[in-house]
Coordinates of C-alpha atoms and ligand atoms in Angstrom, one line a residue:
M835 CA 0.0 0.0 0.0
F836 CA 2.8 2.4 0.9
K837 CA 6.3 3.0 -0.5
E838 CA 9.0 1.6 1.8
D839 CA 10.3 5.1 2.5
T840 CA 6.9 6.7 3.3
L841 CA 8.1 7.6 6.9
K842 CA 11.8 7.9 6.2
G843 CA 13.3 10.8 8.1
Q844 CA 10.7 10.6 10.9
T845 CA 11.4 9.6 14.5
I846 CA 8.2 8.6 16.2
L847 CA 7.4 7.9 19.9
I848 CA 4.6 5.4 20.5
T849 CA 3.4 5.3 24.1
G850 CA 2.3 1.8 25.2
G851 CA 4.3 0.5 22.2
G852 CA 5.5 -2.7 23.8
S853 CA 2.3 -4.7 22.9
G854 CA -1.1 -4.6 21.3
L855 CA -2.1 -1.9 18.8
G856 CA 0.9 0.2 19.9
L857 CA 3.3 -2.5 18.8
S858 CA 1.4 -3.0 15.5
M859 CA 1.7 0.7 14.7
A860 CA 5.4 0.7 15.7
D861 CA 6.0 -2.2 13.4
K862 CA 4.2 -0.5 10.5
F863 CA 6.1 2.8 11.0
A864 CA 9.4 1.0 11.2
S865 CA 8.6 -1.0 8.0
L866 CA 8.1 2.4 6.3
G867 CA 11.5 3.8 7.3
A868 CA 10.8 5.6 10.6
N869 CA 13.1 5.5 13.6
I870 CA 11.1 4.3 16.6
G871 CA 10.9 5.0 20.3
I872 CA 8.4 3.0 22.4
C873 CA 7.6 3.5 26.1
G874 CA 5.7 1.7 28.7
R875 CA 5.8 0.3 32.3
T876 CA 7.0 -3.3 31.6
E877 CA 10.6 -3.4 30.6
K878 CA 10.5 -7.1 29.6
K879 CA 7.8 -6.4 27.1
L880 CA 9.5 -3.3 25.7
K881 CA 12.8 -5.1 25.4
K882 CA 11.3 -8.0 23.4
A883 CA 9.3 -5.6 21.2
T884 CA 12.5 -3.5 20.5
E885 CA 14.4 -6.6 19.3
E886 CA 11.5 -7.5 17.0
L887 CA 11.3 -4.0 15.6
K888 CA 15.0 -3.9 14.7
K889 CA 14.4 -6.3 11.9
Y890 CA 13.7 -3.4 9.5
G891 CA 17.2 -2.0 10.1
N892 CA 16.1 1.4 11.6
E893 CA 17.0 2.8 15.0
V894 CA 14.7 1.5 17.7
R895 CA 14.9 2.4 21.5
Y896 CA 12.7 1.7 24.4
Y897 CA 12.1 3.8 27.5
S898 CA 10.7 2.3 30.8
V899 CA 8.5 5.3 31.6
D900 CA 5.0 5.6 33.0
V901 CA 3.2 8.4 31.1
R902 CA 1.5 9.5 34.3
D903 CA 4.8 11.0 35.5
Y904 CA 5.3 14.5 33.8
E905 CA 8.9 14.8 34.9
K906 CA 9.9 11.4 33.7
V907 CA 8.2 11.9 30.4
G908 CA 10.3 15.1 30.0
E909 CA 13.5 13.2 30.7
M910 CA 12.4 10.5 28.2
F911 CA 12.1 13.1 25.4
K912 CA 15.5 14.5 26.2
E913 CA 17.0 11.0 26.2
M914 CA 15.2 10.0 23.0
I915 CA 16.5 13.2 21.2
A916 CA 20.0 12.4 22.4
D917 CA 19.6 8.8 21.2
L918 CA 17.8 9.3 17.9
G919 CA 17.8 13.0 17.1
E920 CA 14.7 15.2 17.0
V921 CA 11.4 13.4 17.6
T922 CA 9.0 14.3 14.8
G923 CA 6.0 12.3 15.7
L924 CA 4.0 11.2 18.8
V925 CA 1.3 8.5 19.1
N926 CA -0.6 8.7 22.4
N927 CA -1.6 5.1 22.5
A928 CA -1.0 4.1 26.2
A929 CA -4.4 3.4 27.9
G930 CA -6.0 1.6 30.8
N931 CA -9.5 0.4 31.1
F932 CA -11.7 -2.0 33.1
L933 CA -15.3 -2.9 33.4
S934 CA -17.1 -1.7 36.5
A935 CA -20.5 -0.5 37.6
S936 CA -19.9 3.2 38.1
E937 CA -21.5 3.3 41.6
D938 CA -18.9 0.7 42.6
L939 CA -15.9 2.6 41.3
S940 CA -13.4 3.8 43.9
P941 CA -11.9 7.3 43.5
G942 CA -8.6 5.6 43.0
G943 CA -9.9 3.5 40.2
F944 CA -11.3 6.5 38.4
K945 CA -8.1 8.4 39.0
A946 CA -5.9 5.6 37.7
I947 CA -7.6 5.6 34.3
V948 CA -7.8 9.4 34.0
D949 CA -4.1 9.7 34.9
I950 CA -3.0 7.2 32.3
V951 CA -5.3 8.2 29.4
L952 CA -5.9 12.0 29.8
H953 CA -2.9 13.2 31.9
G954 CA -0.6 10.7 30.2
S955 CA -1.6 12.1 26.7
F956 CA -1.3 15.6 28.0
N957 CA 2.1 15.0 29.5
C958 CA 3.6 13.5 26.3
T959 CA 1.9 16.1 24.1
H960 CA 3.0 19.0 26.2
H961 CA 6.7 18.0 26.1
F962 CA 6.6 17.0 22.4
G963 CA 4.9 20.2 21.4
N964 CA 7.3 22.3 23.3
H965 CA 10.3 20.6 21.7
R966 CA 8.8 21.1 18.2
I967 CA 7.8 24.8 18.8
K968 CA 11.3 25.6 20.2
K969 CA 12.9 23.9 17.3
K970 CA 10.6 25.8 14.9
D971 CA 9.8 22.6 13.1
K972 CA 6.6 20.8 12.2
G973 CA 5.3 17.7 13.9
N974 CA 2.6 15.1 14.1
I975 CA 0.5 13.9 17.0
L976 CA -1.9 11.0 16.7
N977 CA -4.2 10.2 19.6
I978 CA -5.8 6.8 19.9
V979 CA -9.3 7.3 21.3
T980 CA -12.5 5.1 21.1
T981 CA -15.8 5.2 19.3
Y982 CA -17.5 6.1 22.6
A983 CA -15.4 9.2 23.0
E984 CA -17.5 11.4 20.7
D985 CA -21.2 11.1 21.3
S986 CA -22.5 8.2 23.3
G987 CA -20.1 7.7 26.1
S988 CA -20.4 4.1 27.4
A989 CA -21.9 2.3 30.3
F990 CA -19.5 0.4 32.6
V991 CA -16.3 2.1 31.4
L992 CA -17.0 5.6 32.8
P993 CA -13.4 6.5 33.6
S994 CA -12.3 5.5 30.1
A995 CA -15.2 7.3 28.4
C996 CA -14.5 10.5 30.4
S997 CA -10.8 10.4 29.6
K998 CA -11.0 9.5 25.9
A999 CA -13.6 12.4 25.5
G1000 CA -11.0 14.7 27.0
V1001 CA -8.3 13.4 24.7
L1002 CA -10.6 14.0 21.7
A1003 CA -11.2 17.6 23.0
M1004 CA -7.5 18.0 23.3
T1005 CA -7.0 16.8 19.7
R1006 CA -9.3 19.4 18.3
S1007 CA -8.2 22.3 20.6
L1008 CA -4.5 21.8 19.8
A1009 CA -5.1 21.1 16.1
F1010 CA -6.3 24.7 15.8
E1011 CA -3.9 26.3 18.3
W1012 CA -0.7 24.6 17.0
A1013 CA -1.5 24.7 13.3
T1014 CA 0.5 27.9 13.2
Y1015 CA 3.5 25.9 14.3
G1016 CA 2.9 23.2 11.6
I1017 CA 1.9 20.7 14.2
R1018 CA -0.9 18.4 13.1
V1019 CA -3.1 16.7 15.7
N1020 CA -5.4 13.9 14.7
A1021 CA -7.2 11.0 16.3
I1022 CA -8.2 7.5 15.4
A1023 CA -11.3 5.9 17.1
P1024 CA -10.9 2.2 16.8
G1025 CA -13.8 -0.2 17.2
P1026 CA -13.0 -3.8 18.1
F1027 CA -9.4 -4.8 17.4
P1028 CA -8.5 -7.8 19.5
T1029 CA -5.6 -7.3 21.9
E1030 CA -4.7 -9.3 25.0
G1031 CA -4.9 -6.2 27.2
A1032 CA -8.4 -5.1 26.1
W1033 CA -9.9 -8.5 25.5
T1034 CA -9.0 -10.0 28.9
R1035 CA -10.3 -6.9 30.7
L1036 CA -13.3 -6.0 28.6
L1037 CA -14.6 -9.3 27.1
P1038 CA -14.2 -11.8 29.9
S1039 CA -16.3 -14.6 28.5
K1040 CA -17.4 -16.2 25.2
K1041 CA -20.9 -14.9 25.7
F1042 CA -19.6 -11.3 25.9
E1043 CA -17.6 -11.9 22.8
K1044 CA -20.5 -13.4 20.8
Q1045 CA -22.9 -10.5 21.7
Y1046 CA -20.2 -8.0 20.8
L1047 CA -19.5 -9.6 17.4
E1048 CA -23.2 -9.6 16.6
K1049 CA -23.4 -5.8 16.7
I1050 CA -20.6 -5.3 14.1
P1051 CA -22.2 -4.9 10.6
A1052 CA -18.9 -6.0 9.0
G1053 CA -19.3 -9.3 10.8
R1054 CA -15.7 -9.4 12.0
Y1055 CA -13.2 -7.7 14.2
G1056 CA -10.6 -5.3 12.8
E1057 CA -7.2 -6.5 11.8
H1058 CA -4.2 -4.7 13.4
D1059 CA -2.7 -4.0 10.0
E1060 CA -5.9 -2.1 8.9
L1061 CA -5.5 0.3 11.8
A1062 CA -1.7 0.5 11.4
N1063 CA -2.2 1.5 7.7
L1064 CA -4.5 4.3 8.7
A1065 CA -2.1 5.5 11.4
A1066 CA 0.8 5.5 8.9
F1067 CA -1.2 7.6 6.5
L1068 CA -2.1 10.2 9.1
M1069 CA 1.5 10.4 10.3
S1070 CA 2.9 10.7 6.8
D1071 CA 3.4 13.6 4.4
M1072 CA 0.4 12.2 2.4
A1073 CA -1.9 13.9 4.8
P1074 CA -0.4 17.4 5.3
Y1075 CA -3.7 19.2 5.3
I1076 CA -5.6 16.9 7.7
T1077 CA -5.7 18.1 11.2
G1078 CA -8.2 18.0 14.1
E1079 CA -9.8 15.0 12.5
C1080 CA -11.0 11.8 14.2
V1081 CA -11.2 8.8 11.9
T1082 CA -13.5 6.0 13.1
I1083 CA -12.3 2.5 12.0
D1084 CA -14.9 0.0 13.3
G1085 CA -16.6 -2.0 10.5
G1086 CA -19.7 0.2 11.0
E1087 CA -20.2 -0.7 14.7
K1088 CA -20.8 2.9 15.7
L1089 CA -23.7 3.1 13.3
S1090 CA -25.7 0.5 15.2
A1091 CA -28.0 3.2 16.6
G1092 CA -29.7 3.7 13.2
Q1093 CA -33.5 3.5 13.9
F1094 CA -34.4 0.6 11.7
N1095 CA -31.0 -1.2 11.8
F1096 CA -32.6 -3.7 14.2
V1097 CA -34.7 -5.3 11.5
D1098 CA -31.5 -6.9 10.1
S1099 CA -31.2 -9.0 13.2
L1100 CA -34.7 -10.4 13.0
M1101 CA -34.3 -12.7 10.0
S1102 CA -32.2 -13.4 6.9
R1103 CA -31.7 -10.6 4.4
G1104 CA -33.6 -12.8 1.8
K1105 CA -36.7 -13.0 4.1
L1106 CA -36.5 -9.3 4.8
K1107 CA -36.5 -8.5 1.1
T1108 CA -39.6 -10.7 0.6
I1109 CA -41.4 -8.7 3.3
F1110 CA -40.2 -5.4 1.8
K1111 CA -41.7 -6.6 -1.6
M1112 CA -45.0 -7.5 0.1
L1113 CA -45.1 -4.1 1.8
K1114 CA -44.5 -2.4 -1.6
M1115 CA -47.3 -4.4 -3.2
K1116 CA -49.7 -3.3 -0.4
G1117 CA -48.7 0.3 -1.4
Ligands
HXC2239 C1 -12.5 -1.9 39.7 C2 -10.2 -1.5 39.7 C3 -10.0 -2.6 38.8 C4 -11.2 -3.3 38.3 C5 -8.1 -1.7 39.2 N1 -9.0 -1.0 39.9 N2 -8.7 -2.7 38.5 N3 -11.4 -1.2 40.1 N4 -12.4 -2.9 38.8 N5 -11.1 -4.3 37.4 C6 -8.7 0.1 40.9 C7 -7.9 -0.4 42.1 O1 -8.7 -1.0 43.1 C8 -7.2 0.9 42.5 O2 -8.2 1.6 43.3 C9 -7.0 1.6 41.2 O3 -7.9 1.0 40.3 C10 -5.6 1.5 40.7 O4 -5.3 0.1 40.6 P1 -3.8 -0.4 40.6 O5 -3.8 -1.8 40.1 O6 -3.1 0.0 41.8 O7 -3.2 0.6 39.5 P2 -2.2 0.5 38.3 O8 -1.2 -0.5 38.6 O9 -1.8 1.8 37.9 O10 -3.2 -0.2 37.2 C11 -3.9 0.5 36.3 C12 -5.0 -0.3 35.7 C13 -4.5 -1.6 35.2 C14 -5.6 0.5 34.5 C15 -6.1 -0.4 36.7 O11 -5.6 -2.5 34.8 C16 -3.5 -1.5 34.1 O12 -2.4 -1.3 34.3 N6 -4.0 -1.6 32.8 C17 -3.2 -1.3 31.6 C18 -3.6 -2.1 30.5 C19 -5.0 -1.9 30.1 O13 -5.9 -1.6 30.9 N7 -5.3 -2.2 28.8 C20 -6.6 -2.1 28.3 C21 -6.7 -0.9 27.5 S1 -8.0 -1.1 26.3 P3 -8.0 2.0 44.8 O14 -9.2 2.8 45.2 O15 -7.8 0.7 45.5 O16 -6.7 2.9 44.8 C22 -8.6 0.4 26.0 C23 -9.4 0.5 24.8 C24 -10.9 0.2 25.0 O17 -8.4 1.3 26.7 C25 -11.6 -0.2 23.7 C26 -12.6 -1.3 23.9 C27 -12.8 -2.2 22.8

């Protein structure tokens, strides 16, 4: 889909890049010529991922940093610039989430998610933006949000819904404010892309999974490569005029609220068409 040098000359930090979608994006960016930094809390995972990512022959470094710590994030950027040169792109991917009835949440549980998702994204964005602005050079920020960040919110994941909505607001606010510095800020709202982190926490049984799959019109989950391709496009020079945008990639899941969509689940499409014909004949 892309030329092998699509991201050549870029150095991109992916938070939470040691596993899941973060690692898939890191892999795609590396395959397209970018130098890569990944950060996270679990050194073992980061180390393994770094070895994997080196297969493309670019520079890859890992940083054992919790994005909740503003000072440590600042030190990481300094270290990464010393290791790899100027950081030209940032993907705020690190997240935390769990299912809970909201009345049973502890303040600590709410805070943990808001700290990782909202404060973590701010911490990285603030340091990254300041470096680019001082350097008088353009940059790219990509925030990974969710389909429930925009309109609906979601039951049972209140801290995540509040935090991701905040990250989306940050995306649009900064897209305008930092356009003057040549810094683009976009978001991707992924629907269901299986990862160990999300699946074990959010889809704990086969029954949950079956119900979930049934509400995706495409009839399947997303593949990591599909999301990584979109991320690469938004981070590349093929999208220089796109900023403040949130691209949903969910096989149509978000559209399930359509008023008459439910009829599709009542019977086969063939039977439905027969009924529609009968209704037409009745006038
Ligand atoms: C209720 C919980 C809880 C749970 C933790 N807490 N798990 N409350 N139900 N399942 C509460 C604890 O009791 C504690 O509150 C507070 O949260 C902090 O918990 P710790 O374990 O001490 O914190 P920490 O080590 O920082 O862990 C953060 C975490 C953890 C988010 C809670 O699960 C984690 O590290 N997750 C990272 C990976 C992850 O979540 N991946 C999924 C991302 S998927 P008290 O009151 O005791 O202090 C995603 C996309 C969604 O975000 C898309 C859906 C398809």
